[in-house]
PDB file of C-alpha atoms in Angstrom:
ATOM      1  CA  MET A   1     -15.342 -45.146 -75.181  1.00 75.00           C
ATOM      2  CA  LYS A   2     -12.888 -46.122 -72.477  1.00 80.00           C
ATOM      3  CA  PHE A   3     -11.116 -42.781 -72.775  1.00 80.00           C
ATOM      4  CA  THR A   4     -14.292 -40.731 -72.399  1.00 85.00           C
ATOM      5  CA  ALA A   5     -15.299 -42.753 -69.338  1.00 82.00           C
ATOM      6  CA  ILE A   6     -11.935 -42.034 -67.696  1.00 85.00           C
ATOM      7  CA  ALA A   7     -12.189 -38.321 -68.601  1.00 80.00           C
ATOM      8  CA  ILE A   8     -15.699 -38.076 -67.122  1.00 82.00           C
ATOM      9  CA  ALA A   9     -14.595 -39.863 -63.935  1.00 78.00           C
ATOM     10  CA  LEU A  10     -11.610 -37.516 -63.582  1.00 75.00           C
ATOM     11  CA  ILE A  11     -13.817 -34.436 -63.996  1.00 79.00           C
ATOM     12  CA  ALA A  12     -16.273 -35.830 -61.448  1.00 74.00           C
ATOM     13  CA  LEU A  13     -13.419 -36.241 -58.927  1.00 73.00           C
ATOM     14  CA  VAL A  14     -11.827 -32.810 -59.524  1.00 70.00           C
ATOM     15  CA  ALA A  15     -15.028 -30.706 -59.603  1.00 68.00           C
ATOM     16  CA  PRO A  16     -15.870 -31.017 -55.849  1.00 71.00           C
ATOM     17  CA  ALA A  17     -12.279 -30.147 -54.901  1.00 66.00           C
ATOM     18  CA  ALA A  18     -12.558 -26.832 -56.761  1.00 64.00           C
ATOM     19  CA  ALA A  19     -15.047 -25.639 -54.134  1.00 69.00           C
ATOM     20  CA  PHE A  20     -12.232 -25.491 -51.541  1.00 72.00           C
ATOM     21  CA  VAL A  21      -9.821 -23.414 -53.644  1.00 71.00           C
ATOM     22  CA  PRO A  22      -9.998 -19.670 -52.844  1.00 69.00           C
ATOM     23  CA  THR A  23     -10.885 -17.508 -55.780  1.00 66.00           C
ATOM     24  CA  GLY A  24      -9.029 -14.356 -56.748  1.00 64.00           C
ATOM     25  CA  GLY A  25     -12.132 -12.212 -56.239  1.00 59.00           C
ATOM     26  CA  ALA A  26     -12.388 -13.040 -52.544  1.00 55.00           C
ATOM     27  CA  ARG A  27     -11.744 -10.164 -50.184  1.00 62.00           C
ATOM     28  CA  THR A  28      -8.618 -10.433 -48.096  1.00 62.00           C
ATOM     29  CA  ARG A  29      -8.094  -8.684 -44.773  1.00 67.00           C
ATOM     30  CA  SER A  30      -5.167  -6.351 -44.442  1.00 68.00           C
ATOM     31  CA  LEU A  31      -2.464  -7.445 -42.045  1.00 75.00           C
ATOM     32  CA  THR A  32      -2.004  -5.193 -39.041  1.00 79.00           C
ATOM     33  CA  THR A  33       0.490  -5.447 -36.228  1.00 79.00           C
ATOM     34  CA  ILE A  34      -1.024  -5.586 -32.780  1.00 77.00           C
ATOM     35  CA  LYS A  35       1.059  -3.905 -30.123  1.00 80.00           C
ATOM     36  CA  MET A  36       0.276  -5.043 -26.617  1.00 83.00           C
ATOM     37  CA  GLY A  37       2.284  -4.869 -23.436  1.00 86.00           C
ATOM     38  CA  TYR A  38       1.961  -5.248 -19.711  1.00 90.00           C
ATOM     39  CA  VAL A  39       1.318  -2.130 -17.655  1.00 91.00           C
ATOM     40  CA  PRO A  40       0.288  -2.560 -13.986  1.00 92.00           C
ATOM     41  CA  ASP A  41      -2.943  -1.020 -12.766  1.00 93.00           C
ATOM     42  CA  GLY A  42      -2.523   2.515 -11.459  1.00 93.00           C
ATOM     43  CA  LEU A  43       0.475   3.345 -13.671  1.00 93.00           C
ATOM     44  CA  THR A  44       0.675   4.961 -17.060  1.00 93.00           C
ATOM     45  CA  PRO A  45       2.935   3.353 -19.673  1.00 92.00           C
ATOM     46  CA  ALA A  46       5.459   6.183 -19.207  1.00 94.00           C
ATOM     47  CA  GLN A  47       5.508   5.707 -15.416  1.00 96.00           C
ATOM     48  CA  TYR A  48       5.953   1.947 -15.810  1.00 95.00           C
ATOM     49  CA  LYS A  49       8.801   2.463 -18.289  1.00 95.00           C
ATOM     50  CA  ALA A  50      10.521   4.845 -15.837  1.00 97.00           C
ATOM     51  CA  LEU A  51      10.036   2.341 -12.996  1.00 96.00           C
ATOM     52  CA  LYS A  52      11.536  -0.498 -15.062  1.00 96.00           C
ATOM     53  CA  ALA A  53      14.521   1.702 -16.008  1.00 97.00           C
ATOM     54  CA  LYS A  54      15.083   2.580 -12.337  1.00 97.00           C
ATOM     55  CA  GLU A  55      14.918  -1.087 -11.277  1.00 96.00           C
ATOM     56  CA  GLU A  56      17.310  -2.069 -14.067  1.00 96.00           C
ATOM     57  CA  ALA A  57      19.792   0.623 -13.009  1.00 96.00           C
ATOM     58  CA  GLN A  58      19.603  -0.579  -9.388  1.00 94.00           C
ATOM     59  CA  ALA A  59      20.167  -4.180 -10.461  1.00 91.00           C
ATOM     60  CA  LYS A  60      23.157  -3.166 -12.577  1.00 89.00           C
ATOM     61  CA  ALA A  61      24.662  -1.166  -9.684  1.00 88.00           C
ATOM     62  CA  ASN A  62      24.076  -4.057  -7.275  1.00 83.00           C
ATOM     63  CA  LYS A  63      25.716  -6.505  -9.652  1.00 80.00           C
ATOM     64  CA  LYS A  64      28.837  -4.327  -9.768  1.00 78.00           C
ATOM     65  CA  LYS A  65      29.283  -4.337  -6.002  1.00 76.00           C
ATOM     66  CA  ALA A  66      27.782  -7.717  -5.052  1.00 63.00           C
ATOM     67  CA  MET A  67      28.854 -11.262  -5.890  1.00 59.00           C
ATOM     68  CA  LYS A  68      32.460 -10.423  -6.585  1.00 62.00           C
ATOM     69  CA  GLY A  69      34.012 -12.961  -4.242  1.00 59.00           C
ATOM     70  CA  SER A  70      36.682 -12.251  -1.708  1.00 60.00           C
ATOM     71  CA  VAL A  71      39.817 -10.277  -2.466  1.00 65.00           C
ATOM     72  CA  GLU A  72      42.048 -12.042   0.041  1.00 70.00           C
ATOM     73  CA  ASP A  73      44.460 -14.736  -1.005  1.00 75.00           C
ATOM     74  CA  LEU A  74      44.395 -18.313   0.242  1.00 77.00           C
ATOM     75  CA  THR A  75      47.029 -17.803   2.949  1.00 84.00           C
ATOM     76  CA  ASP A  76      45.119 -14.883   4.487  1.00 83.00           C
ATOM     77  CA  TRP A  77      41.853 -16.818   4.347  1.00 77.00           C
ATOM     78  CA  GLN A  78      43.349 -19.893   6.022  1.00 82.00           C
ATOM     79  CA  ALA A  79      44.797 -17.775   8.846  1.00 86.00           C
ATOM     80  CA  ARG A  80      41.489 -15.951   9.398  1.00 84.00           C
ATOM     81  CA  SER A  81      39.470 -19.181   9.245  1.00 82.00           C
ATOM     82  CA  ALA A  82      41.777 -21.004  11.680  1.00 85.00           C
ATOM     83  CA  LYS A  83      41.539 -18.103  14.138  1.00 88.00           C
ATOM     84  CA  LYS A  84      37.747 -17.753  13.878  1.00 87.00           C
ATOM     85  CA  TYR A  85      36.906 -21.500  13.851  1.00 85.00           C
ATOM     86  CA  PRO A  86      39.585 -23.375  15.822  1.00 85.00           C
ATOM     87  CA  ASN A  87      39.562 -27.176  15.444  1.00 82.00           C
ATOM     88  CA  GLN A  88      36.637 -27.129  12.983  1.00 78.00           C
ATOM     89  CA  MET A  89      37.738 -28.302   9.558  1.00 74.00           C
ATOM     90  CA  GLY A  90      35.769 -26.761   6.685  1.00 71.00           C
ATOM     91  CA  ALA A  91      33.852 -24.253   8.842  1.00 76.00           C
ATOM     92  CA  GLY A  92      33.480 -20.731   7.483  1.00 70.00           C
ATOM     93  CA  HIS A  93      33.869 -21.743   3.859  1.00 70.00           C
ATOM     94  CA  VAL A  94      33.929 -18.922   1.286  1.00 67.00           C
ATOM     95  CA  TYR A  95      34.943 -18.850  -2.341  1.00 63.00           C
ATOM     96  CA  VAL A  96      38.381 -17.293  -2.539  1.00 56.00           C
ATOM     97  CA  LYS A  97      39.281 -15.215  -5.564  1.00 58.00           C
ATOM     98  CA  LEU A  98      42.774 -15.880  -6.853  1.00 58.00           C
ATOM     99  CA  LYS A  99      45.161 -12.988  -7.208  1.00 56.00           C
ATOM    100  CA  GLY A 100      47.487 -12.641 -10.125  1.00 54.00           C
ATOM    101  CA  LYS A 101      46.749 -13.717 -13.671  1.00 53.00           C
ATOM    102  CA  ALA A 102      43.422 -15.303 -12.662  1.00 54.00           C
ATOM    103  CA  THR A 103      41.699 -11.984 -11.870  1.00 53.00           C
ATOM    104  CA  TYR A 104      39.859 -11.132 -15.079  1.00 53.00           C
ATOM    105  CA  GLY A 105      43.034 -11.123 -17.157  1.00 53.00           C
ATOM    106  CA  LYS A 106      44.590  -8.145 -15.356  1.00 57.00           C
ATOM    107  CA  ASP A 107      47.151  -8.468 -12.591  1.00 58.00           C
ATOM    108  CA  PRO A 108      46.357  -5.777  -9.982  1.00 60.00           C
ATOM    109  CA  ASN A 109      49.672  -6.332  -8.165  1.00 65.00           C
ATOM    110  CA  PRO A 110      52.312  -7.518 -10.650  1.00 63.00           C
ATOM    111  CA  ASN A 111      55.000  -7.576  -7.899  1.00 69.00           C
ATOM    112  CA  ASN A 112      52.882  -9.787  -5.593  1.00 61.00           C
ATOM    113  CA  ARG A 113      54.402 -13.185  -6.431  1.00 55.00           C
TER     114      ARG A 113
END
């Protein structure tokens, strides 16, 4: 008697939970990949791609010639700074690139020591 009461109570608890389990006969949607991208108004995707390639090429060219630092050594910089800013300590500060082994692993002037 006790066993049947426990079995009936267990069935009564499990039966409502079965309503939330998906059945195998349910229809599933196929998975598709959505391709979206940004294209400004007035441009076709091909025009925008060409514009981005042009801007990227300009940025790459600018990076090659800009932000390289100075190519003078410390002695030259001190002489130029002292001449341009007399009696003004620290005026005209620039980042000086070291010559020799410190220039990207290649010594442009191996006899300059």
